[in-house]
Amino acid sequence: MGRVQGRGPRGGRRGHRLVSDVEDGTGAGDSESSDQEKVEDPSNGSDPSAAPAANAVAVLEYLVKQVVEDPEAVSVSTSEGRRGGLQLDVRVGAGDMGRVIGKRGRIAQSIRTVVRAAAVKDETSVDIEFVD
């Protein structure tokens, strides 16, 4: 493990040490890093039958089902979005739309933010619509 003293690119404080886990080029950890390169991520698109934005859809369904009173009435459908991404349409039971939207749309906006972050793992962009 190498140690760096002084100021970093963001300024830092004088006299404080920054500790890095970057190897210093001695070759001590080379065999370990080559083993890690051989390991493949099973969720790396190896299943061609997987639905597009599967993580985003799963996160969206989970979040909405936690908010509503009738989780069985929640349905999420996908279609092609306006900007080349995916559009996710959320339908909930009759009395639950207000719960999903929240005061001034805060819950709906929070759900959109979290689902868009989950869509990054799917390498796509999503638009979420809450449909009556």
XYZ file of C-alpha atoms in Angstrom:
132
model
C 0.000 0.000 0.000
C 1.504 3.320 -1.028
C 1.351 6.488 1.015
C 1.094 9.979 -0.342
C 1.852 13.163 1.570
C 1.063 16.733 0.782
C -1.820 18.296 -1.062
C -3.978 16.334 -3.444
C -5.743 17.659 -6.520
C -8.580 19.040 -4.382
C -6.349 20.891 -1.960
C -6.363 18.745 1.147
C -4.791 19.816 4.427
C -1.126 20.133 4.967
C 0.246 17.502 7.299
C -2.534 14.966 6.731
C -1.633 11.755 4.968
C -3.664 10.253 2.191
C -3.619 6.483 2.050
C -4.072 4.712 -1.261
C -4.602 1.049 -2.060
C -3.005 1.429 -5.492
C -0.037 -0.846 -6.003
C 3.356 0.792 -6.330
C 4.374 -1.359 -9.320
C 6.420 -3.950 -7.425
C 4.351 -6.794 -8.872
C 3.283 -8.130 -5.482
C -0.442 -8.082 -6.292
C -0.336 -8.878 -10.013
C -1.504 -12.490 -9.689
C -4.481 -11.425 -7.607
C -5.648 -8.828 -10.125
C -5.352 -11.259 -13.040
C -7.621 -13.711 -11.188
C -10.243 -11.010 -10.785
C -10.205 -10.235 -14.501
C -11.174 -13.818 -15.357
C -14.360 -13.723 -13.283
C -17.412 -12.799 -15.355
C -20.477 -11.046 -14.042
C -23.472 -13.362 -14.550
C -25.825 -10.378 -14.934
C -23.701 -8.893 -17.719
C -26.297 -9.481 -20.426
C -25.566 -13.204 -20.775
C -29.295 -13.999 -20.847
C -30.701 -12.714 -24.163
C -34.276 -13.497 -23.100
C -34.063 -11.050 -20.193
C -36.503 -8.162 -20.461
C -35.039 -4.752 -21.211
C -34.559 -2.678 -18.061
C -35.413 -5.661 -15.862
C -33.735 -4.093 -12.824
C -35.604 -0.822 -13.275
C -38.949 -2.606 -13.646
C -38.315 -4.741 -10.560
C -37.332 -1.715 -8.473
C -40.363 0.232 -9.705
C -42.766 -2.599 -8.864
C -41.225 -3.044 -5.422
C -41.378 0.653 -4.531
C -44.947 1.143 -5.716
C -46.167 -2.025 -3.962
C -44.683 -0.749 -0.696
C -46.627 2.523 -0.953
C -50.098 1.308 -1.976
C -52.780 -0.417 0.103
C -53.576 -2.993 -2.606
C -50.247 -4.367 -3.945
C -51.975 -6.966 -6.148
C -53.510 -4.187 -8.259
C -50.098 -2.767 -9.242
C -49.069 -3.381 -12.843
C -46.125 -2.048 -14.829
C -46.078 -2.122 -18.621
C -43.203 -1.169 -20.896
C -43.184 0.556 -24.256
C -40.706 2.474 -26.353
C -40.051 5.934 -24.972
C -39.817 9.275 -26.687
C -36.041 9.664 -26.445
C -35.043 6.172 -27.476
C -35.302 4.782 -23.962
C -38.102 2.841 -22.335
C -41.360 4.176 -20.984
C -42.724 2.444 -17.899
C -46.456 2.895 -17.314
C -47.625 2.269 -13.746
C -51.235 1.402 -12.970
C -52.505 1.081 -9.409
C -55.839 0.441 -7.704
C -58.610 3.035 -7.661
C -57.804 4.689 -4.333
C -54.039 4.351 -4.417
C -53.045 6.905 -7.059
C -52.936 9.706 -4.485
C -50.621 7.669 -2.276
C -48.231 7.006 -5.162
C -48.138 10.637 -6.269
C -47.913 12.115 -2.774
C -48.074 15.744 -1.713
C -47.041 17.972 -4.601
C -45.769 14.891 -6.437
C -42.872 14.293 -4.069
C -43.292 10.528 -3.775
C -43.712 10.145 -7.538
C -40.584 12.198 -8.168
C -38.628 10.163 -5.614
C -39.746 6.929 -7.264
C -38.669 8.290 -10.655
C -35.237 9.220 -9.301
C -34.582 5.810 -7.748
C -35.826 3.899 -10.805
C -33.682 5.996 -13.154
C -30.679 5.167 -10.990
C -31.557 1.454 -11.204
C -31.858 1.764 -14.991
C -28.198 2.768 -15.165
C -27.336 -0.834 -14.313
C -29.416 -1.897 -17.327
C -27.566 0.671 -19.460
C -30.776 2.346 -20.574
C -32.862 5.389 -19.784
C -36.434 5.207 -18.581
C -39.422 7.528 -18.335
C -42.038 6.690 -15.710
C -45.719 7.561 -16.214
C -48.349 7.062 -13.530
C -51.527 6.197 -15.455
C -55.101 6.453 -14.088
